[in-house]
Amino acid sequence: MSGPGRYEPRSMLGKVVHEFEETAIAVMLGLMTLLTFVNVIMRYVFNSMVIWGLEVVLVLFAWLVLFGIAYAFKVTANLGVDAIISVVSPRTRYVLALLSAACCLAYALLIAKGAWDYWAPFAGLQQTTGHWFPTGFDPNTRDRAFFETDQIPMLEWLRWLEDAINQGEAYSKMPRMVPYIILPVAAALMLFRIIQVTIRIVKGEQHSMIVSHEVEDALDEIAKTRRGQE
Amino acid sequence: MDVFILFAMVVGLMLIGVPIAVSLGLSSILFMLALSDTSLAAVAASLYNGMAGHYTLLAIPFFVLASSFMSTGGVARRIIRFSIALVGHLPGGLAIAGVFACMMFAALSGSSPATVVAIGTIVIAGMRQVGYTRDFAAGVIAVAGTLGILIPPSIVMVVYASATDVSVGRMFLAGVIPGLLAGFMLMTTIYVMARVRNLPKGEWLGWGEVWSSGRDAGWGLMLIVIILGGIYGGIFTPTEAAAVAAVYAFLIACFVYRDMGPLARPEGERNLTLLDRPIALVTAFFHRDIRNTLFEAGKLTVTLMFIIANALILKHVLTDEQIPQQIAGAMLAAGFGPVMFLVIVNVILLIGGQFMEPSGLIVIVAPLVFPIAMELGIDPIHLGIIMVVNMEIGMITPPVGLNLFVTSGVAGMPMMRVVRAALPFLAVLFVFLILITYVPIISTWLPTLMMGPEILVR
């Protein structure tokens, strides 16, 4: 229902990026599962635990989902309601698709401002001013670069952060700016993908931003085999 | 009035084809920015903490992963073979076996559309071969597939537990008896229809077949034992149970069933054993099949959690504005008792369940109705089961029930024919809903028995 077929990357770069995105999603989920599993085993067999395990798993969970949102927009995997858009005339559907693309753009822009404003103080940078729209940078932003995570150990190759943002003071744990960095990154990626999708919709290459259920791919496959048999 | 505008906006956006997650998020953000001095930074923070701050929701990716490993055609075929061996000889046997297989598969997968696809593709074709009409077959599977969210482990229940702070373990236990009861009611209906309409029955294949197919399917079904046993035995938390289940499902799929991974061979050939290729113990972790399964589960997690995280933003708006309390006050002032209240909940969810992904709907509706239910003295576990059953029915209620849509795709027939075919069984589920709504003990007996009476904190 979502348009002509499944998303296929066309250019060489597109293929590499596509592969990277899918593998990153797979690896993050795999790591979360293994870490949680290992901690259960450690508790029962060795009577100990990886102390930073749970916190890292939760960070990975947030990274997986936030990073994945852009991918979901790219391949049109977001769930939605197609009760109306599947019955109206192609012209109305085109207008509705443009409207919903505009809504997604507005959402992504608002989230992008929010993501920056939340992350910036943790990285010793300035928040933007303005309630709705960024109207400039706020020089009075309270620096929060000294905030650390609860348990995650500091990585040696990130020590340069101490001079860069923490006035040379050593971090004993990973600073919060590291896990939180996914927020501005994911927001930027999401904005980028939504712009791409919007262009596809304007050009008429895609008819909506949603699928109506999670097994769309499986149903396509079944329909294909059925056509093959008949 | 404000609330009305908020909800109208959410629904309006959804209907014009905006992704559910964005409809929820955008409406809440606009509402928040316009009416309060909340900053966008706080919105971004709650989006991040939707995942990083919810240990209970962490069970979702693991359950999704476990079910992805178990949703292969191979597992479905084994479960169906076992069901046929058990009940295939009754009148209407294959249809009854289909319901039974859906119940077992539901326990592995926790998602209704996935159950319809996995069991439906095999059973509907099989039923047509032995002489059932396509309509009857599709009707049975569409309805039986909805059991996926009622029989534990269920993602929807995890979401409910997380939204209302009740125990996941209790919710899972509470789903057991209603799940069995619903399956039993459906099977009895089919049995009676089969007697009246003289539907085909299969042959009794003997206890040998029951034993051997049961042993084969048992590897997969052990998953439920691990999850439920692990939680109630106090061995691990529901989240850990889900992770252990995912690892177990990986091992079974890769090394026992060998439907995927380095030991799998194309259909028709004999799979390799571990002795043929011991290196598989290492390569399995990097095999393309495994990467694809992880990715598929990851993608589903992303789309579900994107909705849930945005629904959590909406929940913040509602609680900040004290909206549930206002509604509760209004309802109590109007003199509504528990019965009237439950009817209203029924209606809201039946309508909502048609349009929306169940877990997102729960996140929004639960915080609205939960405080009211507490005021009226309704048991939180009971309320949870009512909500789940309602959404089950929403999925097969015309005009736009999700399961109807999926079934029409699987069976290759128009939506309206599936609707008509599912009607008699839909009626059964309605009776079931009334039973569940007004006889709380069906839901609360088992959790109270196993875990003691619950302590209500208001």
Coordinates of N, CA, C and O in Angstrom, one line a residue, chain A residues 1 18-19 21-23 25-27 29-30 32-34 36-37 39-40 43-44 54 57-59 61-66 68-69 71-73 75 77-85 96-97 99-100 103-104 106-107 110-111 113-115 117-118 127 131-133 179-180 182-183 190 208-210 212-219 222-223 226, chain B residues 13-22 25-26 29-30 32-34 36-38 40-41 43-45 47-55 57-58 61-62 65 111 113-114 117 121 234-236 239-240 243-244 246-247 285 288 291 294-307 310 355-357 400 402 405-406 409-412:
Chain A
M1 N 0.8 -1.2 0.0 CA 0.0 0.0 0.0 C 0.9 1.3 0.0 O 0.4 2.3 -0.2
H18 N 23.1 1.8 3.4 CA 22.0 0.9 3.7 C 22.5 -0.2 4.5 O 22.0 -0.6 5.5
E19 N 23.6 -0.8 4.0 CA 24.2 -2.0 4.7 C 24.7 -1.6 6.1 O 24.4 -2.3 7.1
E21 N 23.5 0.9 8.0 CA 22.4 1.1 8.9 C 21.8 -0.2 9.4 O 21.6 -0.3 10.6
E22 N 21.6 -1.1 8.5 CA 21.0 -2.4 8.9 C 21.9 -3.2 9.8 O 21.5 -3.7 10.8
T23 N 23.2 -3.2 9.5 CA 24.1 -3.9 10.4 C 24.2 -3.2 11.8 O 24.3 -3.9 12.8
I25 N 21.9 -1.6 13.3 CA 20.7 -1.9 14.1 C 20.9 -3.4 14.6 O 20.6 -3.6 15.8
A26 N 21.3 -4.3 13.8 CA 21.5 -5.7 14.2 C 22.5 -5.8 15.3 O 22.3 -6.5 16.3
V27 N 23.6 -5.1 15.2 CA 24.7 -5.2 16.1 C 24.3 -4.7 17.5 O 24.5 -5.3 18.6
L29 N 21.3 -4.4 18.8 CA 20.3 -5.4 19.4 C 21.1 -6.6 19.9 O 20.8 -7.1 21.0
G30 N 22.0 -7.1 19.1 CA 22.8 -8.3 19.5 C 23.6 -8.0 20.8 O 23.6 -8.8 21.7
M32 N 23.0 -5.7 23.1 CA 22.1 -5.6 24.3 C 21.7 -7.0 24.8 O 21.7 -7.2 26.0
T33 N 21.4 -7.9 23.9 CA 20.9 -9.2 24.3 C 22.1 -10.0 25.0 O 21.9 -10.5 26.1
L34 N 23.2 -9.9 24.4 CA 24.4 -10.7 25.0 C 24.8 -10.1 26.3 O 25.0 -10.9 27.3
T36 N 23.0 -8.5 28.5 CA 22.0 -8.8 29.5 C 22.1 -10.3 29.9 O 22.1 -10.7 31.1
F37 N 22.3 -11.1 28.9 CA 22.4 -12.6 29.1 C 23.7 -12.9 30.0 O 23.6 -13.6 31.0
N39 N 25.2 -11.0 32.0 CA 25.0 -10.6 33.4 C 24.2 -11.6 34.2 O 24.5 -11.8 35.4
V40 N 23.2 -12.2 33.6 CA 22.4 -13.2 34.3 C 23.3 -14.4 34.6 O 23.4 -14.9 35.8
R43 N 25.8 -13.7 37.4 CA 25.2 -13.6 38.7 C 25.0 -15.0 39.3 O 25.3 -15.2 40.5
Y44 N 24.6 -16.0 38.5 CA 24.4 -17.3 39.0 C 25.6 -18.2 39.1 O 25.8 -19.0 40.0
L54 N 24.0 -3.0 32.9 CA 22.6 -2.5 32.7 C 22.6 -1.1 32.1 O 21.8 -0.9 31.1
V57 N 23.4 -1.3 28.4 CA 22.3 -1.8 27.7 C 21.2 -0.8 27.5 O 20.7 -0.7 26.4
L58 N 20.9 0.0 28.5 CA 19.8 1.0 28.4 C 20.3 2.1 27.4 O 19.5 2.6 26.6
V59 N 21.6 2.5 27.4 CA 22.1 3.4 26.4 C 21.9 2.9 25.0 O 21.5 3.6 24.1
F61 N 19.9 0.7 24.0 CA 18.4 0.7 23.7 C 18.0 2.0 23.1 O 17.4 2.1 22.0
A62 N 18.4 3.1 23.8 CA 18.1 4.4 23.3 C 18.7 4.7 21.9 O 18.1 5.2 21.0
W63 N 20.0 4.3 21.8 CA 20.7 4.5 20.5 C 20.0 3.7 19.4 O 19.8 4.2 18.3
L64 N 19.7 2.5 19.7 CA 19.1 1.6 18.7 C 17.8 2.3 18.1 O 17.6 2.5 16.9
V65 N 16.9 2.7 19.0 CA 15.7 3.3 18.6 C 15.9 4.6 17.9 O 15.4 4.9 16.8
L66 N 16.6 5.5 18.6 CA 16.8 6.9 18.0 C 17.5 6.8 16.6 O 17.1 7.4 15.7
G68 N 17.5 4.3 14.7 CA 16.6 3.5 13.7 C 15.5 4.4 13.1 O 15.0 4.0 12.1
I69 N 15.1 5.4 13.8 CA 14.0 6.2 13.4 C 14.2 6.8 11.9 O 13.4 6.6 11.1
Y71 N 16.2 5.5 9.7 CA 16.1 4.3 8.8 C 14.6 4.0 8.5 O 14.2 3.8 7.3
A72 N 13.8 4.0 9.6 CA 12.4 3.7 9.4 C 11.7 4.7 8.4 O 10.8 4.3 7.6
F73 N 12.1 6.0 8.5 CA 11.5 6.9 7.5 C 12.0 6.6 6.1 O 11.3 6.7 5.2
V75 N 12.9 3.8 4.7 CA 12.3 2.6 4.0 C 10.8 2.6 4.2 O 10.2 1.5 3.9
A77 N 8.8 2.4 7.1 CA 8.4 1.3 7.9 C 7.6 1.8 9.1 O 7.1 1.0 9.9
N78 N 7.4 3.1 9.2 CA 6.6 3.7 10.3 C 5.1 3.3 10.2 O 4.5 3.3 9.1
L79 N 4.6 2.9 11.4 CA 3.2 2.4 11.3 C 2.2 3.6 11.3 O 2.5 4.6 11.9
G80 N 1.1 3.4 10.6 CA 0.1 4.5 10.5 C -1.2 3.9 10.1 O -1.4 2.7 10.1
V81 N -2.2 4.8 9.9 CA -3.5 4.4 9.6 C -3.8 4.7 8.1 O -3.7 5.8 7.7
D82 N -4.1 3.7 7.3 CA -4.3 3.9 5.9 C -5.8 3.8 5.5 O -6.1 3.7 4.4
A83 N -6.7 3.8 6.6 CA -8.1 3.6 6.3 C -8.6 4.7 5.3 O -9.4 4.4 4.4
I84 N -8.2 5.9 5.5 CA -8.7 7.0 4.7 C -7.9 7.1 3.4 O -8.4 7.1 2.3
I85 N -6.6 7.1 3.5 CA -5.8 7.4 2.4 C -5.8 6.3 1.3 O -5.5 6.5 0.2
L96 N -2.8 14.8 0.7 CA -2.7 14.4 2.1 C -1.3 13.9 2.4 O -0.8 14.2 3.4
A97 N -0.6 13.3 1.4 CA 0.7 12.8 1.6 C 1.6 14.1 1.8 O 2.5 14.0 2.7
L99 N 0.7 16.9 3.0 CA 0.4 17.5 4.3 C 1.1 16.7 5.4 O 1.7 17.3 6.3
S100 N 1.1 15.4 5.3 CA 1.7 14.6 6.3 C 3.2 14.7 6.3 O 3.8 14.7 7.3
C103 N 3.9 17.8 8.2 CA 3.8 17.5 9.7 C 5.1 16.8 10.2 O 5.6 17.2 11.2
C104 N 5.6 15.9 9.4 CA 6.8 15.2 9.8 C 8.0 16.1 9.9 O 8.8 16.1 10.8
A106 N 7.8 19.4 10.4 CA 7.7 20.2 11.6 C 8.1 19.5 12.8 O 8.9 20.0 13.6
Y107 N 7.7 18.2 12.9 CA 8.1 17.4 14.1 C 9.6 17.3 14.2 O 10.2 17.6 15.2
L110 N 11.3 20.6 15.3 CA 11.1 20.8 16.7 C 12.0 19.9 17.5 O 12.7 20.3 18.5
I111 N 12.1 18.6 17.1 CA 12.9 17.7 17.9 C 14.4 18.0 17.7 O 15.2 17.9 18.7
K113 N 15.7 21.0 17.4 CA 16.1 22.1 18.3 C 16.2 21.6 19.7 O 17.1 21.9 20.5
G114 N 15.2 20.7 20.1 CA 15.2 20.2 21.5 C 16.4 19.3 21.7 O 17.0 19.4 22.8
A115 N 16.8 18.5 20.7 CA 17.9 17.6 20.9 C 19.2 18.4 21.1 O 20.0 18.1 22.0
D117 N 19.4 21.5 22.2 CA 19.3 22.3 23.5 C 19.6 21.3 24.7 O 20.1 21.8 25.7
Y118 N 19.2 20.1 24.5 CA 19.4 19.2 25.7 C 20.9 18.7 25.7 O 21.5 18.7 26.8
Q127 N 23.2 26.5 24.3 CA 21.9 26.2 23.9 C 21.4 27.3 23.0 O 22.0 28.4 22.9
H131 N 11.5 30.0 22.3 CA 10.6 29.0 22.8 C 10.2 28.0 21.7 O 10.3 26.8 21.9
W132 N 9.9 28.5 20.5 CA 9.5 27.7 19.4 C 10.6 27.5 18.4 O 10.9 26.4 18.0
F133 N 11.2 28.6 18.0 CA 12.3 28.5 17.0 C 13.6 29.0 17.5 O 13.6 29.8 18.4
P179 N 26.8 9.4 25.7 CA 25.6 8.7 25.3 C 24.6 9.7 24.7 O 23.8 9.3 23.8
Y180 N 24.5 10.9 25.2 CA 23.5 11.8 24.7 C 23.7 12.3 23.3 O 22.8 12.9 22.7
I182 N 23.7 10.9 20.7 CA 22.8 10.3 19.7 C 21.6 11.2 19.4 O 21.0 11.2 18.3
L183 N 21.2 12.1 20.4 CA 20.0 12.9 20.2 C 20.2 13.9 19.0 O 19.4 13.8 18.1
M190 N 17.2 12.1 11.0 CA 15.7 12.0 10.8 C 15.3 13.1 9.9 O 14.5 12.9 8.9
S208 N 2.9 7.6 0.3 CA 2.6 7.9 1.7 C 3.8 7.6 2.5 O 4.8 7.2 2.1
M209 N 3.7 8.0 3.8 CA 4.8 7.9 4.7 C 4.7 6.7 5.7 O 5.5 6.5 6.6
I210 N 3.6 5.9 5.5 CA 3.4 4.8 6.5 C 3.1 3.5 5.9 O 2.8 3.3 4.7
S212 N 0.6 0.0 7.2 CA -0.5 -0.1 8.1 C -0.2 -1.2 9.2 O -0.9 -1.2 10.2
H213 N 0.7 -2.0 8.9 CA 1.0 -3.0 9.9 C 2.4 -3.6 9.7 O 3.1 -3.3 8.7
E214 N 2.9 -4.3 10.7 CA 4.3 -4.7 10.8 C 4.7 -5.8 9.8 O 5.8 -6.1 9.6
V215 N 3.7 -6.5 9.2 CA 4.0 -7.7 8.4 C 3.8 -7.4 6.9 O 3.7 -8.3 6.1
E216 N 3.9 -6.1 6.6 CA 3.7 -5.7 5.2 C 4.6 -6.5 4.2 O 4.2 -7.0 3.2
D217 N 5.9 -6.6 4.6 CA 6.9 -7.3 3.8 C 6.5 -8.8 3.5 O 6.5 -9.3 2.4
A218 N 6.1 -9.4 4.6 CA 5.7 -10.8 4.6 C 4.5 -11.0 3.6 O 4.5 -12.0 2.8
L219 N 3.5 -10.1 3.7 CA 2.4 -10.2 2.9 C 2.7 -10.0 1.4 O 2.2 -10.7 0.5
I222 N 4.0 -13.3 0.2 CA 3.0 -14.3 0.0 C 2.2 -14.0 -1.3 O 2.0 -14.9 -2.2
A223 N 1.9 -12.7 -1.6 CA 1.2 -12.3 -2.8 C 2.0 -12.7 -4.0 O 1.5 -13.2 -5.0
R226 N 1.9 -16.4 -4.6 CA 0.6 -16.8 -5.1 C 0.5 -16.5 -6.6 O 0.1 -17.3 -7.4
Chain B
L13 N -4.5 13.9 12.6 CA -3.2 13.7 11.9 C -3.1 12.2 11.5 O -2.6 11.9 10.4
M14 N -3.5 11.3 12.4 CA -3.3 9.9 12.1 C -4.1 9.6 10.8 O -3.7 8.9 9.9
L15 N -5.3 10.1 10.7 CA -6.2 9.8 9.6 C -5.7 10.3 8.3 O -6.0 9.7 7.2
I16 N -5.0 11.4 8.3 CA -4.5 11.9 7.0 C -3.2 11.2 6.6 O -2.6 11.5 5.6
G17 N -2.7 10.2 7.4 CA -1.6 9.4 7.0 C -0.3 9.8 7.6 O 0.8 9.4 7.1
V18 N -0.3 10.6 8.6 CA 0.9 10.9 9.4 C 1.3 9.7 10.2 O 0.4 9.1 10.8
P19 N 2.5 9.3 10.3 CA 2.9 8.2 11.1 C 2.3 8.4 12.5 O 2.3 9.5 13.0
I20 N 1.9 7.3 13.2 CA 1.3 7.3 14.5 C 2.2 8.1 15.5 O 1.8 8.9 16.2
A21 N 3.5 7.7 15.4 CA 4.4 8.3 16.4 C 4.5 9.8 16.2 O 4.5 10.5 17.2
V22 N 4.5 10.2 15.0 CA 4.6 11.7 14.7 C 3.3 12.4 15.1 O 3.4 13.5 15.7
G25 N 3.5 12.7 18.9 CA 4.6 13.6 19.3 C 4.3 15.0 18.9 O 4.4 15.9 19.8
L26 N 4.0 15.2 17.7 CA 3.8 16.6 17.2 C 2.6 17.3 18.0 O 2.8 18.4 18.5
I29 N 3.8 18.1 21.5 CA 4.8 19.2 21.6 C 4.1 20.5 21.3 O 4.3 21.5 22.1
L30 N 3.2 20.6 20.3 CA 2.5 21.9 20.1 C 1.7 22.3 21.3 O 1.7 23.5 21.7
M32 N 2.1 21.4 24.4 CA 3.0 21.8 25.5 C 3.6 23.2 25.3 O 3.6 24.0 26.2
L33 N 4.1 23.5 24.1 CA 4.7 24.7 23.9 C 3.7 25.9 24.0 O 4.1 27.0 24.5
A34 N 2.5 25.6 23.5 CA 1.5 26.7 23.5 C 1.0 27.0 24.9 O 0.8 28.1 25.3
S36 N 2.3 25.8 28.1 CA 3.2 25.9 29.3 C 4.5 26.4 28.9 O 4.8 26.6 27.7
D37 N 5.4 26.6 29.8 CA 6.8 27.0 29.5 C 7.8 25.9 29.4 O 9.0 26.1 29.5
T38 N 7.3 24.7 29.2 CA 8.1 23.5 29.0 C 9.0 23.8 27.8 O 8.6 24.3 26.8
L40 N 11.7 22.7 24.6 CA 11.9 21.6 23.7 C 13.0 20.6 24.2 O 12.9 19.4 23.9
A41 N 14.0 21.1 25.0 CA 15.0 20.3 25.5 C 14.4 19.2 26.4 O 14.8 18.0 26.3
V43 N 11.5 17.9 26.0 CA 10.8 16.9 25.1 C 11.9 15.9 24.6 O 11.7 14.7 24.7
A44 N 13.0 16.5 24.2 CA 14.1 15.6 23.7 C 14.6 14.6 24.8 O 14.8 13.4 24.5
A45 N 14.7 15.2 26.0 CA 15.1 14.3 27.1 C 14.1 13.2 27.3 O 14.5 12.1 27.5
L47 N 12.2 11.9 25.2 CA 12.3 10.9 24.1 C 13.4 10.0 24.3 O 13.3 8.7 24.1
Y48 N 14.6 10.5 24.8 CA 15.7 9.6 25.1 C 15.4 8.7 26.3 O 15.6 7.5 26.2
N49 N 14.8 9.3 27.3 CA 14.5 8.5 28.5 C 13.3 7.5 28.3 O 13.1 6.6 29.1
G50 N 12.5 7.7 27.2 CA 11.5 6.7 26.9 C 12.2 5.3 26.8 O 11.6 4.3 27.2
M51 N 13.4 5.3 26.3 CA 14.1 4.0 26.3 C 15.0 3.9 27.5 O 14.9 2.9 28.2
A52 N 16.0 4.8 27.6 CA 17.0 4.7 28.6 C 16.5 4.7 30.1 O 17.2 4.2 31.0
G53 N 15.3 5.2 30.3 CA 14.8 5.3 31.6 C 13.7 4.3 32.0 O 13.2 4.3 33.1
H54 N 13.4 3.4 31.1 CA 12.4 2.4 31.3 C 12.9 1.0 31.3 O 12.9 0.3 30.2
Y55 N 13.3 0.5 32.4 CA 13.8 -0.9 32.5 C 12.8 -1.9 32.0 O 13.1 -2.9 31.3
L57 N 10.4 -1.6 29.8 CA 10.2 -1.6 28.3 C 11.4 -2.3 27.6 O 11.2 -2.7 26.5
L58 N 12.5 -2.4 28.3 CA 13.7 -3.1 27.8 C 13.3 -4.5 27.4 O 14.0 -5.1 26.6
P61 N 12.4 -5.3 23.1 CA 13.3 -5.7 22.1 C 13.7 -7.2 22.2 O 13.8 -7.9 21.2
F62 N 13.9 -7.7 23.5 CA 14.3 -9.1 23.7 C 13.1 -10.0 23.3 O 13.4 -11.1 22.7
L65 N 12.9 -10.1 19.6 CA 14.0 -10.9 19.0 C 13.8 -12.4 19.2 O 13.9 -13.2 18.3
S111 N 2.7 -11.4 19.1 CA 2.2 -10.4 18.1 C 1.1 -11.1 17.3 O 1.3 -12.2 16.8
P113 N -0.6 -10.1 14.3 CA -0.4 -10.2 12.8 C 0.7 -11.2 12.5 O 0.5 -12.0 11.5
A114 N 1.7 -11.3 13.3 CA 2.8 -12.3 13.0 C 2.2 -13.7 13.1 O 2.6 -14.6 12.3
V117 N 0.2 -14.6 10.0 CA 1.1 -14.9 8.9 C 1.7 -16.3 9.0 O 1.7 -17.1 8.1
T121 N -0.5 -19.0 6.7 CA 0.0 -19.4 5.4 C -0.1 -20.9 5.3 O -0.4 -21.4 4.2
G234 N 11.5 -16.7 40.5 CA 12.3 -15.7 41.1 C 13.7 -15.8 40.6 O 14.6 -15.2 41.2
I235 N 14.0 -16.5 39.5 CA 15.3 -16.6 39.0 C 15.7 -15.3 38.3 O 16.9 -14.9 38.4
F236 N 14.9 -14.8 37.4 CA 15.2 -13.5 36.9 C 14.0 -12.6 36.7 O 12.9 -13.0 36.8
T239 N 12.6 -8.7 32.3 CA 13.5 -8.2 31.2 C 14.6 -9.2 31.0 O 14.9 -9.6 29.8
E240 N 15.2 -9.8 32.1 CA 16.2 -10.8 31.9 C 15.6 -12.0 31.3 O 16.3 -12.7 30.4
A243 N 15.6 -11.7 27.7 CA 16.9 -11.8 27.1 C 17.4 -13.2 27.0 O 17.9 -13.7 26.0
V244 N 17.2 -14.0 28.1 CA 17.5 -15.4 28.1 C 16.7 -16.1 27.1 O 17.3 -17.0 26.3
A246 N 15.6 -14.9 24.3 CA 16.1 -14.6 23.0 C 17.4 -15.4 22.7 O 17.5 -16.0 21.6
V247 N 18.3 -15.6 23.7 CA 19.5 -16.4 23.5 C 19.1 -17.9 23.2 O 19.6 -18.5 22.4
F285 N 27.5 -16.8 15.0 CA 27.3 -15.4 15.5 C 27.5 -14.4 14.4 O 27.0 -13.2 14.5
R288 N 24.9 -14.6 8.0 CA 24.0 -13.6 7.4 C 22.6 -13.8 7.9 O 21.9 -12.8 8.2
R291 N 22.3 -12.2 11.3 CA 22.3 -10.8 11.2 C 21.0 -10.3 10.7 O 20.4 -9.2 11.2
L294 N 18.4 -10.5 13.5 CA 18.6 -9.4 14.5 C 18.1 -8.1 13.9 O 17.5 -7.3 14.6
F295 N 18.4 -7.9 12.6 CA 18.0 -6.6 12.0 C 16.5 -6.5 12.0 O 15.9 -5.4 12.3
E296 N 15.8 -7.6 11.5 CA 14.3 -7.5 11.5 C 13.7 -7.2 12.8 O 12.8 -6.4 12.9
A297 N 14.2 -7.9 13.9 CA 13.7 -7.6 15.2 C 14.1 -6.2 15.6 O 13.2 -5.5 16.2
G298 N 15.3 -5.7 15.2 CA 15.6 -4.4 15.6 C 14.7 -3.3 14.9 O 14.3 -2.4 15.5
K299 N 14.4 -3.6 13.7 CA 13.5 -2.7 12.9 C 12.1 -2.6 13.6 O 11.6 -1.5 13.7
L300 N 11.6 -3.8 13.9 CA 10.3 -3.8 14.6 C 10.3 -3.1 15.9 O 9.4 -2.3 16.3
T301 N 11.4 -3.3 16.7 CA 11.6 -2.6 17.9 C 11.6 -1.1 17.7 O 10.9 -0.3 18.5
V302 N 12.3 -0.7 16.7 CA 12.4 0.8 16.4 C 11.0 1.3 16.2 O 10.6 2.3 16.8
T303 N 10.2 0.7 15.3 CA 8.9 1.3 15.0 C 7.9 1.2 16.2 O 7.2 2.2 16.4
L304 N 8.0 0.1 17.0 CA 7.1 0.1 18.2 C 7.6 1.1 19.2 O 6.7 1.9 19.7
M305 N 8.9 1.2 19.5 CA 9.4 2.1 20.5 C 9.2 3.6 20.1 O 9.1 4.4 20.9
F306 N 9.3 3.8 18.8 CA 9.1 5.2 18.3 C 7.7 5.7 18.7 O 7.5 6.8 19.2
I307 N 6.7 4.8 18.5 CA 5.4 5.1 18.9 C 5.2 5.2 20.4 O 4.7 6.2 20.9
N310 N 6.8 8.4 21.9 CA 6.0 9.6 21.7 C 4.7 9.6 22.5 O 4.2 10.6 22.9
F355 N -7.8 1.3 14.7 CA -6.9 2.2 14.0 C -5.5 2.0 14.3 O -4.6 2.2 13.5
M356 N -5.2 1.7 15.6 CA -3.9 1.9 16.1 C -3.2 0.7 16.6 O -3.8 -0.3 17.0
E357 N -1.9 0.8 16.5 CA -1.0 -0.3 17.0 C -1.4 -0.4 18.5 O -1.3 0.5 19.2
V400 N -12.0 -1.7 9.8 CA -10.6 -1.6 9.5 C -9.7 -2.4 10.5 O -8.5 -2.1 10.7
L402 N -7.0 -4.6 12.0 CA -5.7 -5.0 11.4 C -5.6 -6.5 11.0 O -5.1 -6.8 9.9
F405 N -7.2 -7.4 7.8 CA -6.5 -6.9 6.7 C -5.3 -7.9 6.4 O -5.1 -8.3 5.2
V406 N -4.6 -8.3 7.4 CA -3.5 -9.2 7.3 C -4.0 -10.6 6.7 O -3.5 -11.2 5.8
G409 N -4.8 -10.6 3.1 CA -3.5 -10.8 2.4 C -3.1 -12.2 2.3 O -2.7 -12.7 1.3
V410 N -3.1 -12.9 3.5 CA -2.6 -14.2 3.6 C -3.5 -15.2 2.8 O -3.0 -16.1 2.1
A411 N -4.8 -15.0 2.9 CA -5.7 -15.9 2.3 C -6.0 -15.6 0.8 O -6.6 -16.3 0.1
G412 N -5.6 -14.4 0.4 CA -5.8 -13.9 -0.9 C -7.2 -13.7 -1.3 O -7.7 -14.2 -2.3

